[in-house]
Amino acid sequence: MTPIKIVLATANPHKVSEIEEIFRSQVELDTVLIPRPTEIPEVEETGETLVENARLKAAAIVRATNSMAVADDTGLFVRALGGAPGVHSARYAGERATDQDNVAKLLTAMSRVTDRRATFETVALALMPDGTEFRAIGAVHGTIATSARGGGGFGYDPVFIPDELPGRTFAELSSQEKHRLSHRGRAFRALGEMIARGNLARGTERS
């Protein structure tokens, strides 16, 4: 079987590694995953939803490479903050914010909050050169910790405690545990299954 060439819209090494591990778990899916080439700049995420941002990024890759592109966008939706940081999660503390900056701002915003429920959601979207699009959505419910814990993961992982493993943040889980439970794991497993079975019909699968 000829491997499927997929150009990823992300150049973030943490995200590339996670996507590779998740796709490799799809035993029927033989892929060659290529991180976003260095000559292609980051796409400005001007969409109002996760789907719109993922589509913007995938379209830019298709235009530049004429290859199948896969992009994703993730948001952390905190109930007590009216859904913030939501679609702006990556830039919550500013356009040039680091993961640590975003986590610090979130913990400050939650310092006097008792309802700490939150949902992590990822949209994983594949776009073909002919314009065919298919996508999957993964979500996981949990709570926001009162302080950052754990040395693994990235982003908000040190402060997100999934309901399915109470007491441990994503950053305290092994990569296998995290991929099994996480929003990104669920979204990319579903997307991988769609690609593997050749289901290129427009639509969305939710996991």
mmCIF file of N, CA and C in Angstrom, residues 1-56:
data_model
loop_
_atom_site.group_PDB
_atom_site.id
_atom_site.type_symbol
_atom_site.label_atom_id
_atom_site.label_comp_id
_atom_site.label_asym_id
_atom_site.label_seq_id
_atom_site.Cartn_x
_atom_site.Cartn_y
_atom_site.Cartn_z
ATOM 1 N N MET A 1 0.840 -1.189 0.000
ATOM 2 C CA MET A 1 0.000 0.000 0.000
ATOM 3 C C MET A 1 0.880 1.245 0.000
ATOM 4 N N THR A 2 0.581 2.172 -0.900
ATOM 5 C CA THR A 2 1.346 3.407 -0.966
ATOM 6 C C THR A 2 0.975 4.298 0.216
ATOM 7 N N PRO A 3 1.969 4.790 0.958
ATOM 8 C CA PRO A 3 1.658 5.647 2.107
ATOM 9 C C PRO A 3 0.948 6.918 1.663
ATOM 10 N N ILE A 4 0.082 7.423 2.527
ATOM 11 C CA ILE A 4 -0.625 8.664 2.275
ATOM 12 C C ILE A 4 0.243 9.816 2.774
ATOM 13 N N LYS A 5 0.564 10.749 1.892
ATOM 14 C CA LYS A 5 1.354 11.913 2.282
ATOM 15 C C LYS A 5 0.418 12.981 2.833
ATOM 16 N N ILE A 6 0.698 13.406 4.050
ATOM 17 C CA ILE A 6 -0.101 14.443 4.701
ATOM 18 C C ILE A 6 0.836 15.528 5.207
ATOM 19 N N VAL A 7 0.572 16.766 4.809
ATOM 20 C CA VAL A 7 1.352 17.888 5.321
ATOM 21 C C VAL A 7 0.569 18.507 6.475
ATOM 22 N N LEU A 8 1.191 18.566 7.625
ATOM 23 C CA LEU A 8 0.545 19.123 8.800
ATOM 24 C C LEU A 8 0.642 20.648 8.783
ATOM 25 N N ALA A 9 -0.385 21.291 9.291
ATOM 26 C CA ALA A 9 -0.385 22.751 9.346
ATOM 27 C C ALA A 9 0.424 23.267 10.524
ATOM 28 N N THR A 10 0.770 22.383 11.456
ATOM 29 C CA THR A 10 1.522 22.812 12.621
ATOM 30 C C THR A 10 3.011 22.520 12.456
ATOM 31 N N ALA A 11 3.807 23.427 13.012
ATOM 32 C CA ALA A 11 5.247 23.195 13.108
ATOM 33 C C ALA A 11 5.651 23.030 14.562
ATOM 34 N N ASN A 12 4.657 23.039 15.462
ATOM 35 C CA ASN A 12 4.900 22.844 16.900
ATOM 36 C C ASN A 12 5.366 21.413 17.122
ATOM 37 N N PRO A 13 6.603 21.201 17.586
ATOM 38 C CA PRO A 13 7.117 19.837 17.706
ATOM 39 C C PRO A 13 6.326 18.969 18.672
ATOM 40 N N HIS A 14 5.751 19.574 19.713
ATOM 41 C CA HIS A 14 4.936 18.799 20.654
ATOM 42 C C HIS A 14 3.683 18.271 19.976
ATOM 43 N N LYS A 15 3.023 19.136 19.209
ATOM 44 C CA LYS A 15 1.806 18.721 18.522
ATOM 45 C C LYS A 15 2.120 17.719 17.418
ATOM 46 N N VAL A 16 3.214 17.939 16.684
ATOM 47 C CA VAL A 16 3.606 16.998 15.632
ATOM 48 C C VAL A 16 3.832 15.616 16.229
ATOM 49 N N SER A 17 4.534 15.562 17.356
ATOM 50 C CA SER A 17 4.817 14.282 18.016
ATOM 51 C C SER A 17 3.527 13.589 18.447
ATOM 52 N N GLU A 18 2.606 14.358 19.030
ATOM 53 C CA GLU A 18 1.342 13.765 19.468
ATOM 54 C C GLU A 18 0.546 13.228 18.283
ATOM 55 N N ILE A 19 0.461 14.009 17.225
ATOM 56 C CA ILE A 19 -0.306 13.573 16.059
ATOM 57 C C ILE A 19 0.304 12.317 15.453
ATOM 58 N N GLU A 20 1.638 12.281 15.376
ATOM 59 C CA GLU A 20 2.308 11.086 14.845
ATOM 60 C C GLU A 20 1.974 9.861 15.679
ATOM 61 N N GLU A 21 2.073 9.986 17.009
ATOM 62 C CA GLU A 21 1.776 8.842 17.886
ATOM 63 C C GLU A 21 0.340 8.378 17.711
ATOM 64 N N ILE A 22 -0.592 9.319 17.635
ATOM 65 C CA ILE A 22 -2.006 8.961 17.511
ATOM 66 C C ILE A 22 -2.273 8.304 16.163
ATOM 67 N N PHE A 23 -1.736 8.874 15.086
ATOM 68 C CA PHE A 23 -1.951 8.284 13.770
ATOM 69 C C PHE A 23 -1.309 6.906 13.665
ATOM 70 N N ARG A 24 -0.170 6.712 14.293
ATOM 71 C CA ARG A 24 0.486 5.404 14.237
ATOM 72 C C ARG A 24 -0.370 4.323 14.892
ATOM 73 N N SER A 25 -1.260 4.737 15.803
ATOM 74 C CA SER A 25 -2.132 3.759 16.454
ATOM 75 C C SER A 25 -3.209 3.242 15.510
ATOM 76 N N GLN A 26 -3.405 3.930 14.393
ATOM 77 C CA GLN A 26 -4.363 3.468 13.390
ATOM 78 C C GLN A 26 -3.652 2.444 12.505
ATOM 79 N N VAL A 27 -3.755 1.179 12.863
ATOM 80 C CA VAL A 27 -2.947 0.137 12.218
ATOM 81 C C VAL A 27 -3.212 0.037 10.719
ATOM 82 N N GLU A 28 -4.384 0.465 10.270
ATOM 83 C CA GLU A 28 -4.698 0.366 8.847
ATOM 84 C C GLU A 28 -4.306 1.629 8.089
ATOM 85 N N LEU A 29 -3.730 2.602 8.805
ATOM 86 C CA LEU A 29 -3.428 3.884 8.180
ATOM 87 C C LEU A 29 -1.925 4.049 8.031
ATOM 88 N N ASP A 30 -1.436 3.952 6.791
ATOM 89 C CA ASP A 30 -0.012 4.114 6.494
ATOM 90 C C ASP A 30 0.198 5.527 5.971
ATOM 91 N N THR A 31 0.822 6.372 6.785
ATOM 92 C CA THR A 31 0.959 7.771 6.426
ATOM 93 C C THR A 31 2.407 8.236 6.520
ATOM 94 N N VAL A 32 2.697 9.267 5.749
ATOM 95 C CA VAL A 32 3.935 10.025 5.892
ATOM 96 C C VAL A 32 3.509 11.427 6.319
ATOM 97 N N LEU A 33 3.807 11.765 7.560
ATOM 98 C CA LEU A 33 3.394 13.055 8.094
ATOM 99 C C LEU A 33 4.547 14.040 8.002
ATOM 100 N N ILE A 34 4.279 15.181 7.396
ATOM 101 C CA ILE A 34 5.306 16.192 7.189
ATOM 102 C C ILE A 34 4.910 17.464 7.943
ATOM 103 N N PRO A 35 5.724 17.925 8.892
ATOM 104 C CA PRO A 35 5.411 19.190 9.571
ATOM 105 C C PRO A 35 5.375 20.344 8.577
ATOM 106 N N ARG A 36 4.718 21.416 8.946
ATOM 107 C CA ARG A 36 4.630 22.577 8.070
ATOM 108 C C ARG A 36 6.020 23.024 7.633
ATOM 109 N N PRO A 37 6.262 23.077 6.327
ATOM 110 C CA PRO A 37 7.580 23.509 5.838
ATOM 111 C C PRO A 37 7.938 24.894 6.379
ATOM 112 N N THR A 38 9.206 25.097 6.647
ATOM 113 C CA THR A 38 9.655 26.344 7.276
ATOM 114 C C THR A 38 9.386 27.569 6.414
ATOM 115 N N GLU A 39 9.313 27.383 5.094
ATOM 116 C CA GLU A 39 9.077 28.542 4.225
ATOM 117 C C GLU A 39 7.615 28.993 4.226
ATOM 118 N N ILE A 40 6.735 28.194 4.830
ATOM 119 C CA ILE A 40 5.327 28.580 4.906
ATOM 120 C C ILE A 40 5.086 29.242 6.260
ATOM 121 N N PRO A 41 4.696 30.501 6.273
ATOM 122 C CA PRO A 41 4.514 31.196 7.558
ATOM 123 C C PRO A 41 3.289 30.700 8.308
ATOM 124 N N GLU A 42 3.250 30.991 9.593
ATOM 125 C CA GLU A 42 2.070 30.681 10.375
ATOM 126 C C GLU A 42 0.880 31.449 9.838
ATOM 127 N N VAL A 43 -0.269 30.829 9.891
ATOM 128 C CA VAL A 43 -1.492 31.459 9.406
ATOM 129 C C VAL A 43 -2.148 32.213 10.562
ATOM 130 N N GLU A 44 -2.563 33.436 10.289
ATOM 131 C CA GLU A 44 -3.256 34.220 11.313
ATOM 132 C C GLU A 44 -4.620 33.595 11.568
ATOM 133 N N GLU A 45 -4.891 33.295 12.834
ATOM 134 C CA GLU A 45 -6.130 32.618 13.200
ATOM 135 C C GLU A 45 -7.211 33.664 13.464
ATOM 136 N N THR A 46 -7.891 34.048 12.392
ATOM 137 C CA THR A 46 -8.901 35.100 12.478
ATOM 138 C C THR A 46 -10.320 34.549 12.557
ATOM 139 N N GLY A 47 -10.469 33.240 12.564
ATOM 140 C CA GLY A 47 -11.798 32.639 12.623
ATOM 141 C C GLY A 47 -12.463 32.851 13.968
ATOM 142 N N GLU A 48 -13.780 32.747 13.965
ATOM 143 C CA GLU A 48 -14.542 32.899 15.201
ATOM 144 C C GLU A 48 -14.852 31.565 15.855
ATOM 145 N N THR A 49 -14.495 30.472 15.194
ATOM 146 C CA THR A 49 -14.710 29.138 15.749
ATOM 147 C C THR A 49 -13.463 28.287 15.519
ATOM 148 N N LEU A 50 -13.381 27.165 16.222
ATOM 149 C CA LEU A 50 -12.270 26.241 16.032
ATOM 150 C C LEU A 50 -12.262 25.699 14.608
ATOM 151 N N VAL A 51 -13.437 25.396 14.070
ATOM 152 C CA VAL A 51 -13.527 24.864 12.709
ATOM 153 C C VAL A 51 -12.979 25.873 11.709
ATOM 154 N N GLU A 52 -13.361 27.133 11.859
ATOM 155 C CA GLU A 52 -12.900 28.159 10.917
ATOM 156 C C GLU A 52 -11.384 28.310 10.964
ATOM 157 N N ASN A 53 -10.805 28.291 12.160
ATOM 158 C CA ASN A 53 -9.352 28.412 12.265
ATOM 159 C C ASN A 53 -8.639 27.208 11.675
ATOM 160 N N ALA A 54 -9.148 26.009 11.929
ATOM 161 C CA ALA A 54 -8.533 24.813 11.359
ATOM 162 C C ALA A 54 -8.603 24.848 9.839
ATOM 163 N N ARG A 55 -9.731 25.316 9.317
ATOM 164 C CA ARG A 55 -9.896 25.382 7.862
ATOM 165 C C ARG A 55 -8.938 26.396 7.244
ATOM 166 N N LEU A 56 -8.763 27.541 7.885
ATOM 167 C CA LEU A 56 -7.829 28.551 7.391
ATOM 168 C C LEU A 56 -6.416 27.975 7.281
#
